[in-house]
Coordinates of C-alpha atoms and ligand atoms in Angstrom, one line a residue:
X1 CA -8.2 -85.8 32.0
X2 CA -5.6 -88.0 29.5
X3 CA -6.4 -89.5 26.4
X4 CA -4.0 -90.4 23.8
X5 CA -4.9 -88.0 21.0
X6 CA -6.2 -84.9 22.4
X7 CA -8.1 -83.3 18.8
X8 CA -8.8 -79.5 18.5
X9 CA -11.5 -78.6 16.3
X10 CA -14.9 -80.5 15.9
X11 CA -15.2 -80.0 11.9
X12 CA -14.7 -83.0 9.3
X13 CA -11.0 -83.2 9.8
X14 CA -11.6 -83.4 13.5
X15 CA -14.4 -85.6 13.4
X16 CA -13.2 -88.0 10.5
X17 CA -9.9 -89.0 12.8
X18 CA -11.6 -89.4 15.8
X19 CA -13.9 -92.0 14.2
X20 CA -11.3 -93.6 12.4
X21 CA -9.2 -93.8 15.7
X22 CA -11.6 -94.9 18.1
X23 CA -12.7 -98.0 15.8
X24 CA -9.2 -98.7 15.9
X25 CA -9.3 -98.8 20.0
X26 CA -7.6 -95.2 20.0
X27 CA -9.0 -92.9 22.7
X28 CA -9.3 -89.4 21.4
X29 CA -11.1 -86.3 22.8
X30 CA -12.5 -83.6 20.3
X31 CA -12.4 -79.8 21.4
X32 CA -15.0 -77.7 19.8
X33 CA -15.0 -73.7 19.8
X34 CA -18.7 -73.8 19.1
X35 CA -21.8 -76.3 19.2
X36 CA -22.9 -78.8 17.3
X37 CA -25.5 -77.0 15.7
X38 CA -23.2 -73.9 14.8
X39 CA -20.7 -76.2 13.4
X40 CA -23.8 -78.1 11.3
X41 CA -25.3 -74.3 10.1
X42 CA -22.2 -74.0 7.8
X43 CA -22.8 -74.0 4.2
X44 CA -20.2 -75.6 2.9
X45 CA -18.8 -77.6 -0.9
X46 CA -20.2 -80.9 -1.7
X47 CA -17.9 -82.8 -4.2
X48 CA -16.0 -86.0 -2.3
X49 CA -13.4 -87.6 -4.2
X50 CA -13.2 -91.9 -3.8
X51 CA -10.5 -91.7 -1.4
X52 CA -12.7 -89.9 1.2
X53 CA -15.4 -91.9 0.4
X54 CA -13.4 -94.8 1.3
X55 CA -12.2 -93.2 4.5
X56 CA -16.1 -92.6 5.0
X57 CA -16.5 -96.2 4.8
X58 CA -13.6 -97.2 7.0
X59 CA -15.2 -95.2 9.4
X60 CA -18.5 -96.9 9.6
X61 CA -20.2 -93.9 8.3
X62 CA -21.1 -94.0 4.8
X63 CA -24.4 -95.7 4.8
X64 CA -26.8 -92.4 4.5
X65 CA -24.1 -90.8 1.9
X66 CA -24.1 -94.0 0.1
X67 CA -28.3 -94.1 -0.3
X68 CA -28.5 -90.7 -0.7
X69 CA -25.8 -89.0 -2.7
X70 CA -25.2 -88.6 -6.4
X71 CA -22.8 -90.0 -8.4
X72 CA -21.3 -87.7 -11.0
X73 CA -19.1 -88.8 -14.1
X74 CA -18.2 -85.6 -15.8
X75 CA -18.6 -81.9 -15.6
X76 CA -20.1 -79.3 -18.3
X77 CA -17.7 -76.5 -18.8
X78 CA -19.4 -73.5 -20.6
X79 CA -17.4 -70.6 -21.8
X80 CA -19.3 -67.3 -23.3
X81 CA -22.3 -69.6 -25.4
X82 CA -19.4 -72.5 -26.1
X83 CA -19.6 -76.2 -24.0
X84 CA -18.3 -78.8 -23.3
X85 CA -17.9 -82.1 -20.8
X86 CA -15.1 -83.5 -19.3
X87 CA -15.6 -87.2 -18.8
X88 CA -13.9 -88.5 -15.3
X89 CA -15.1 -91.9 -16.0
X90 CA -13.7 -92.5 -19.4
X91 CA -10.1 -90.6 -18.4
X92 CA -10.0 -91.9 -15.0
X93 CA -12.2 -94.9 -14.6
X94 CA -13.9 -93.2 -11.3
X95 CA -16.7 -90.6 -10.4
X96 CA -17.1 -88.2 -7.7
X97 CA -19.9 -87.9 -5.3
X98 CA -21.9 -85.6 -4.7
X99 CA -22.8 -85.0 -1.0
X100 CA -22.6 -81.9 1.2
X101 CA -20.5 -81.3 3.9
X102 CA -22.8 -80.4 6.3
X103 CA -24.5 -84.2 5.9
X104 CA -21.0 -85.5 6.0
X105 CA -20.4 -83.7 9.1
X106 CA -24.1 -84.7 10.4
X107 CA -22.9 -88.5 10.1
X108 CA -19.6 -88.1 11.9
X109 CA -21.6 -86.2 14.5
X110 CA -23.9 -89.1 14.9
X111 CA -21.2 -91.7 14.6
X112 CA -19.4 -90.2 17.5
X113 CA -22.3 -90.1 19.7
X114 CA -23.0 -93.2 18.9
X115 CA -20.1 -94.2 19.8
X116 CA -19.6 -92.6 22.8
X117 CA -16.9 -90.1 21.6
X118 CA -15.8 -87.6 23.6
X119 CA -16.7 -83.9 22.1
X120 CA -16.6 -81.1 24.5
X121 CA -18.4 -78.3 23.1
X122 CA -17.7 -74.3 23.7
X123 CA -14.3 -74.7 24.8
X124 CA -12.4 -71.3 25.5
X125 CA -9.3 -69.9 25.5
X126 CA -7.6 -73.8 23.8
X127 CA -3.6 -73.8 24.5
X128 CA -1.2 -76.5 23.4
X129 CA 1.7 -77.1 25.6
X130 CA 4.6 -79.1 25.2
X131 CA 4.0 -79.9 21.3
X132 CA 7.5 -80.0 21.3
X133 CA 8.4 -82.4 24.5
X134 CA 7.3 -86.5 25.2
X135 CA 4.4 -84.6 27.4
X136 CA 2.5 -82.6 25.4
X137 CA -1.2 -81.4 27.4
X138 CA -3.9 -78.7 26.1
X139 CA -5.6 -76.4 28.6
X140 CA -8.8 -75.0 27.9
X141 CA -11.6 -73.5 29.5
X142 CA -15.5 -74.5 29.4
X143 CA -18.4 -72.7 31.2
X144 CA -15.7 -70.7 32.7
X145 CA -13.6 -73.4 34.3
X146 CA -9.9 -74.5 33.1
X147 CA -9.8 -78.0 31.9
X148 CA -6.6 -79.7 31.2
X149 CA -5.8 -82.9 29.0
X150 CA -3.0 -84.8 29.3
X151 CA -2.2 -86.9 25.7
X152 CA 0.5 -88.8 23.8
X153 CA -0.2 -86.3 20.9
X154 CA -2.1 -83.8 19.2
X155 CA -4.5 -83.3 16.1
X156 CA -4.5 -79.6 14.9
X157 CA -7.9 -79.6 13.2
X158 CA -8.9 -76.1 14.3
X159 CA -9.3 -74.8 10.9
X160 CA -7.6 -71.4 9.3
X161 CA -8.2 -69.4 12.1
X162 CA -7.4 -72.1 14.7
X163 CA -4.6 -71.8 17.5
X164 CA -3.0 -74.8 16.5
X165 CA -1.1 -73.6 13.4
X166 CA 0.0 -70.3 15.3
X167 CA 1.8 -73.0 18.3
X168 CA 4.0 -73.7 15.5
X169 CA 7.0 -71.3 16.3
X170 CA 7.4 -68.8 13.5
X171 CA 11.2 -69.6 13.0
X172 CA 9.6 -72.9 12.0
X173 CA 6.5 -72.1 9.8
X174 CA 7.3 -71.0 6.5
X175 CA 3.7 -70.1 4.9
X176 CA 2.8 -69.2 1.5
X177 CA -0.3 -67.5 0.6
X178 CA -2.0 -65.8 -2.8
X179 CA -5.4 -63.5 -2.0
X180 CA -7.6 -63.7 -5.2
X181 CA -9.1 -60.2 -6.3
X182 CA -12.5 -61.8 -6.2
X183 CA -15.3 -63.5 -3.9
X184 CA -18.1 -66.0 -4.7
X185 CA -21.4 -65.0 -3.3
X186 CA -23.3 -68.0 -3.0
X187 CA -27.2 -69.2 -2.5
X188 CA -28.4 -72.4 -1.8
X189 CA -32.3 -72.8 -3.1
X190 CA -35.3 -75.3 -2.7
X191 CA -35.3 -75.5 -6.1
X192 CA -34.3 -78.4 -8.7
X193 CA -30.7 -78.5 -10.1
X194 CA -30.4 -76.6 -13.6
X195 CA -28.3 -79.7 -15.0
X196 CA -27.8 -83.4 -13.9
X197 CA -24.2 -82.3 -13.5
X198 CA -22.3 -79.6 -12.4
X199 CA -21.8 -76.4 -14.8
X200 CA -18.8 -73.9 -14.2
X201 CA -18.9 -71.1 -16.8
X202 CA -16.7 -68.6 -17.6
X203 CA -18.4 -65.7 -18.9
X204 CA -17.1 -62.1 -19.7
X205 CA -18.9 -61.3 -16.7
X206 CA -17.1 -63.5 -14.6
X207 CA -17.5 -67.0 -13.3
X208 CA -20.4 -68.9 -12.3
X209 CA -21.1 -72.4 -11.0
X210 CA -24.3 -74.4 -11.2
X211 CA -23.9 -77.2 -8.3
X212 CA -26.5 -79.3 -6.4
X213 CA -27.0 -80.8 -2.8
X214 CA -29.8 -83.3 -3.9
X215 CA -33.1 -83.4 -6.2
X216 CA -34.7 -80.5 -4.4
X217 CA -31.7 -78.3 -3.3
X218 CA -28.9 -76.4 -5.7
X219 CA -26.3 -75.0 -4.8
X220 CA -25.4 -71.6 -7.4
X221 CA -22.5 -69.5 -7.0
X222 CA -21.2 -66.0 -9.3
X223 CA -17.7 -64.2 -8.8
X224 CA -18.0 -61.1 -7.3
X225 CA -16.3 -58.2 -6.0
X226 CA -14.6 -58.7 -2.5
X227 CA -16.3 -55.7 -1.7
X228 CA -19.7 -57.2 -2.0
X229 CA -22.1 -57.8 1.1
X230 CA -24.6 -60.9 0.4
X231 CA -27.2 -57.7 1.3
X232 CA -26.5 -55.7 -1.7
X233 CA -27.5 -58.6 -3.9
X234 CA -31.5 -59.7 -4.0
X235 CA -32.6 -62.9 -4.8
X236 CA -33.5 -61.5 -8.2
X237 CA -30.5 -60.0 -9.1
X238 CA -28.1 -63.0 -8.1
X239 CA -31.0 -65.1 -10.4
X240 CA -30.8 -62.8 -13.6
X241 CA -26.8 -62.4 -13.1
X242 CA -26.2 -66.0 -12.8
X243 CA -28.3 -66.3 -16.1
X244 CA -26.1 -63.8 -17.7
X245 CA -23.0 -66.2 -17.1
X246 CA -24.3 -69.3 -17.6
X247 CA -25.8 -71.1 -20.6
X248 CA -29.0 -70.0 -22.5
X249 CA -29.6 -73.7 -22.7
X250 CA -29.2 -73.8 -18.7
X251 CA -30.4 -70.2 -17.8
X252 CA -33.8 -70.9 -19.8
X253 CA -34.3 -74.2 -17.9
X254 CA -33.3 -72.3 -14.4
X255 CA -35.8 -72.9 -11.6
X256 CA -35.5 -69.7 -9.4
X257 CA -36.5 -69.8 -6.1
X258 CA -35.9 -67.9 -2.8
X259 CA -32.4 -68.4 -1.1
X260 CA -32.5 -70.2 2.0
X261 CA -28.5 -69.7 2.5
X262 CA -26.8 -66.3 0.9
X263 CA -23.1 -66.0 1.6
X264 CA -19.7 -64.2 0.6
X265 CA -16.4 -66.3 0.4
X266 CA -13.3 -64.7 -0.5
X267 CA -10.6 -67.3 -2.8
X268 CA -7.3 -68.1 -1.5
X269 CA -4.3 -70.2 -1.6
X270 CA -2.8 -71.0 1.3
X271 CA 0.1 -73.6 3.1
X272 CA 2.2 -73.8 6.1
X273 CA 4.9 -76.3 6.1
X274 CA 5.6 -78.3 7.9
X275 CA 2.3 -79.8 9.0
X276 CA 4.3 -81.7 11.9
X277 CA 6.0 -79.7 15.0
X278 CA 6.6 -82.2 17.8
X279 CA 4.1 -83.7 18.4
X280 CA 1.5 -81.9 17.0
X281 CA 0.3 -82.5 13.5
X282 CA -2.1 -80.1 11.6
X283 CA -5.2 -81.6 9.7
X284 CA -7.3 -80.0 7.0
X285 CA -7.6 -76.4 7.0
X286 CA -5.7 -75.6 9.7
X287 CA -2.6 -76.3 7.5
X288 CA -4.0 -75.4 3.8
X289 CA -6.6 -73.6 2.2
X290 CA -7.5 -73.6 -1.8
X291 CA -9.7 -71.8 -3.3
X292 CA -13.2 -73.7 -3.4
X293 CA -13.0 -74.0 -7.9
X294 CA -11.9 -77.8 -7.9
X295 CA -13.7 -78.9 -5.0
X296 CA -10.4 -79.4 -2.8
X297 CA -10.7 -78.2 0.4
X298 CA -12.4 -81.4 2.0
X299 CA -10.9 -83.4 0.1
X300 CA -7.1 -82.4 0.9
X301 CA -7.9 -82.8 4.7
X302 CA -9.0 -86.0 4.0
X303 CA -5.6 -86.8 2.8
X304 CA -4.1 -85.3 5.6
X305 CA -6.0 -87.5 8.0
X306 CA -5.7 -90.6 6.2
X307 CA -2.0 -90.4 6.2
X308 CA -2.1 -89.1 10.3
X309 CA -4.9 -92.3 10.6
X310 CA -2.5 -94.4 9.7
X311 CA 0.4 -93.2 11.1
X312 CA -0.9 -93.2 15.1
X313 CA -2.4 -96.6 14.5
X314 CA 1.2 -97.9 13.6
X315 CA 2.7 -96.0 16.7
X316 CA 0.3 -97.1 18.9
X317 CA 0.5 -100.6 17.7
X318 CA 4.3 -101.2 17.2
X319 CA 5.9 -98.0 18.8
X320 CA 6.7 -97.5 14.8
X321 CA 7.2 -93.6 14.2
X322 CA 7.9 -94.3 10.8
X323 CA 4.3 -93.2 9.7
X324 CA 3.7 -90.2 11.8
X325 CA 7.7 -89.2 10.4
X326 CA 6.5 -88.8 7.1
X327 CA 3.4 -87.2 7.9
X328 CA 4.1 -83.7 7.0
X329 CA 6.4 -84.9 3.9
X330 CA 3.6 -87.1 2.6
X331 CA 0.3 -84.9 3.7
X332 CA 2.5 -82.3 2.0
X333 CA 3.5 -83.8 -1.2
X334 CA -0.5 -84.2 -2.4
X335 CA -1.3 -80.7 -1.0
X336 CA 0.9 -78.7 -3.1
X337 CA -0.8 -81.1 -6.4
X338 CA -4.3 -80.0 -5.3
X339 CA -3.3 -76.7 -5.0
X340 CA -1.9 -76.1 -8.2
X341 CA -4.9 -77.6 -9.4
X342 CA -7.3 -75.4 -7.6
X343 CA -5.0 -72.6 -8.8
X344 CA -5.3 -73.3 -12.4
X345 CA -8.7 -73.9 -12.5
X346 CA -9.3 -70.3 -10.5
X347 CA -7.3 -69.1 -13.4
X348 CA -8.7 -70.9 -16.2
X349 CA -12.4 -69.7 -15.4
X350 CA -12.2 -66.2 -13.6
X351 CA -12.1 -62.8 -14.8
X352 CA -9.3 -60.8 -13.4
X353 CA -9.6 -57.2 -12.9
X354 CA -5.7 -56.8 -14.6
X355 CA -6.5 -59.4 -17.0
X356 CA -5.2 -57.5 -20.7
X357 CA -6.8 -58.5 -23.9
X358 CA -3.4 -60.9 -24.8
X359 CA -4.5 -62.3 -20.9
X360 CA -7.7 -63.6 -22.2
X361 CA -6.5 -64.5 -25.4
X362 CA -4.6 -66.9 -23.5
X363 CA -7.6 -67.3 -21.1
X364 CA -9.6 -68.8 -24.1
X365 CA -7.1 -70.8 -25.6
X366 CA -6.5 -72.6 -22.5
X367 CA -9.9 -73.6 -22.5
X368 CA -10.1 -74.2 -26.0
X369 CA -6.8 -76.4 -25.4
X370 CA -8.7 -78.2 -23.1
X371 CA -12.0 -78.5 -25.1
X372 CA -9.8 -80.1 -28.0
X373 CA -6.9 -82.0 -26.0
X374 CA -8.0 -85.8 -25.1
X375 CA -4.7 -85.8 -22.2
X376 CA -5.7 -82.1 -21.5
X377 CA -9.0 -83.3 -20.5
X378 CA -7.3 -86.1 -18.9
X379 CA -5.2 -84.5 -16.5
X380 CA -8.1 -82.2 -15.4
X381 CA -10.0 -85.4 -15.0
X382 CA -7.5 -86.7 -12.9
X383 CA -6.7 -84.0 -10.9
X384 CA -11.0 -83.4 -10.2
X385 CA -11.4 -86.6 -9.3
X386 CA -8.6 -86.8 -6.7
X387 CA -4.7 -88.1 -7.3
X388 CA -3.8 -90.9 -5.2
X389 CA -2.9 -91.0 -1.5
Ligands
LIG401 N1 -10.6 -74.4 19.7 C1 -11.5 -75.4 19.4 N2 -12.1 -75.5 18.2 C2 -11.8 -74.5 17.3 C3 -10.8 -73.5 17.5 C4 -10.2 -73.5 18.8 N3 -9.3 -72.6 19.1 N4 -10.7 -72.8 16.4 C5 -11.6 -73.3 15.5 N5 -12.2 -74.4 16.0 C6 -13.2 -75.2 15.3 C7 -14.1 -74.5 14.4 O1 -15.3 -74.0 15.1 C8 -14.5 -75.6 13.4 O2 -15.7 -76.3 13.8 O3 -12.4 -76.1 14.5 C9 -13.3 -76.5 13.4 C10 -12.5 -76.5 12.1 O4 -13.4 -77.0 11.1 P1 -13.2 -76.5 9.5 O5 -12.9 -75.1 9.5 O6 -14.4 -77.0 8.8 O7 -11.9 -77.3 9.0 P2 -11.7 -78.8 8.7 O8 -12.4 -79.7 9.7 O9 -10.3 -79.0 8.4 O10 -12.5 -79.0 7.4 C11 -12.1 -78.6 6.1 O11 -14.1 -77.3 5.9 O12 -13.8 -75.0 5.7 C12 -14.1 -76.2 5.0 O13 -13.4 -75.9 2.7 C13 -13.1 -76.5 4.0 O14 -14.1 -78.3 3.1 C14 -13.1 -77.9 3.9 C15 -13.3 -78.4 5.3
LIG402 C1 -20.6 -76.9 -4.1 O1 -21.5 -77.7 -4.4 O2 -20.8 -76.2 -3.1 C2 -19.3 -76.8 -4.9 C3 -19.1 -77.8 -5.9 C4 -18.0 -77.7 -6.7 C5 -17.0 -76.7 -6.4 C6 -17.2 -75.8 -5.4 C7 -18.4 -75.9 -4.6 O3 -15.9 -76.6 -7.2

């Protein structure tokens, strides 16, 4: 088989470019580990800054998110009985939207069928060859037979635990990486959201965030240990601990309800640089993880694959590498911001085992800085709402 952007990995990142690519006469094929309903069954973050919401639109798939998403203009931040909003729309003159990523993956999924895209499901044993030469190809195996696809270049989108990022030599990766002590068990609920906007809270007890996927579905989250199993925490007792960390305002207006979803995420930071070997590029999470406090993690992909978009359509339009280049500089460049974002808002809102009384001394004042600091509130408005590409 050849195409000319062979793309390995079937999440967002993966299906976001090969949307954007095909509309632009750009023949891709997607590789997926798994199947398209695996790959739909993961509960993940819901918070999509304008500039994916453009590439959304670009890609001729924004009409559902569009009629059925929320449009948020602020956040409540609640520390101990204390609160407060942060305005995007006054700092910033934008809003975020509020739409999961399973529905944005749903509508690249349908797009691509649509379309006619090429996703070949429960591929095995992936390999990238050549990344480095004019020639690179990617063998891989499906229903036991080895498959190979010729291609002008490839799209790592494989994710954190993808093989793309480990093709990179290791005398050329430099990685960075901070582990928090701390996980978030989550639950997603039939039940109606606590607040018409989202609520992070910092409480002695530890964090907590109120979120939402529409009228009828929330989306709750509470730090907890990393050696937590979803198992060793019932319904009732993630419901009367999120109540503990969250406002009495909010926690006596709670609608409780059984989980439909209970999960355990661990927090980290993570980079590899540089996002470009050859001729492979890596997209999304295969390149970066933040930890999920300011909403980053599809929203830095879809940086990634704006510039990379951007960059193939000027190489295969002009035979100008100028674009795919600066890739990894560029991609790079925003990354870093979001994840010294993410970083300081884990900070700002966690407990920390370690944490000594001067700690959260400065803990509070931080947040009381923020509470009382009109460019303090804007720089976190800027940040949350997504710097430009
Ligand atoms: N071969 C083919 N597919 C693979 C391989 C492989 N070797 N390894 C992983 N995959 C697939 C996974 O099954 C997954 O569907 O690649 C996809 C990667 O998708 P994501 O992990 O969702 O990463 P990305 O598309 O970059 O989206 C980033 O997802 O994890 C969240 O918080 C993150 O919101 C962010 C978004
Ligand atoms: C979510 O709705 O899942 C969500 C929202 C905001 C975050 C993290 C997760 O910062």
């Amino acid at each position: 088989m050849k195409t000319q952007v062979a793309i390995i990995g079937g999440g967002p990142s993966g299906l976001l470019l090969s949307q954007l690519l095909h509309r632009k006469g750009i023949d891709t094929v997607v590789l997926e580990r798994k199947t398209r309903d695996y790959v739909l069954g993961r509960i993940r973050a819901g918070i999509l800054e304008v500039g994916f919401v453009n590439l959304m639109r670009e890609a001729g798939v924004a009409e559902r998110m569009d009629r059925e998403c929320f449009i948020h203009d602020g956040t409540v931040i609640s520390y101990g009985d204390e609160q407060f909003g942060i305005n995007f729309k006054e700092h910033t003159g934008t809003s975020v939207v509020v739409y999961g990523q399973t529905e944005v993956t749903r509508d690249l999924y349908d797009a691509r069928e649509k379309m006619g895209g090429q996703i070949v499901f429960n591929v095995d044993q992936v390999e990238i060859h050549g990344a480095d030469s004019d020639k690179p190809y990617v063998t891989y195996q499906v229903d036991g037979t080895a498959q190979r696809i010729d291609c002008d270049y490839v799209a790592g989108c494989d994710g954190f635990h993808g093989v793309s990022r480990q093709t990179i030599p290791l005398d050329v990766r430099r990685e960075y990486e901070k582990l928090y002590p701390f996980g978030w068990l989550g639950v997603l609920s039939e039940t109606p959201p606590v607040h018409h906007e989202l609520i992070y809270a910092s409480s002695e007890r530890g964090f907590a965030l109120c979120s939402m996927r529409n009228d009828h579905l929330s989306r709750y989250y509470i730090q907890c240990s990393l050696s937590d199993a979803p198992g060793d925490w019932s319904d009732q007792m993630f419901w009367d601990e999120l109540r503990r960390r969250i406002p009495a305002e909010a926690a006596e207006a709670l609608v409780t309800g059984p989980s439909i979803e209970k999960s355990i995420a661990p927090l980290r930071s993570f980079v590899t640089e540089p996002m470009r070997w050859g001729r492979l590029f890596l997209c999304g999470d295969a390149a970066h993880i933040v930890p999920p406090t300011g909403a980053k993690g599809l929203n830095t992909a879809a940086s990634d694959i704006h510039y990379l978009y951007h960059g193939l359509v000027q190489v295969f339009e002009t035979g100008d590498t100028e674009g795919i280049d600066r890739y990894s500089e560029k991609a790079l460049a925003r990354i870093w911001k979001a994840e010294r974002f993410s970083w300081w808002m884990t900070n700002l809102l966690h407990r920390f085992p370690d944490q000594s009384p001067f700690d959260l001394k400065m803990q509070r004042a931080e947040i009381e800085f923020l509470r009382s600091n009109r460019a303090a509130q804007s720089a976190m408005a800027q940040n949350y709402v997504g710097l430009p590409y």
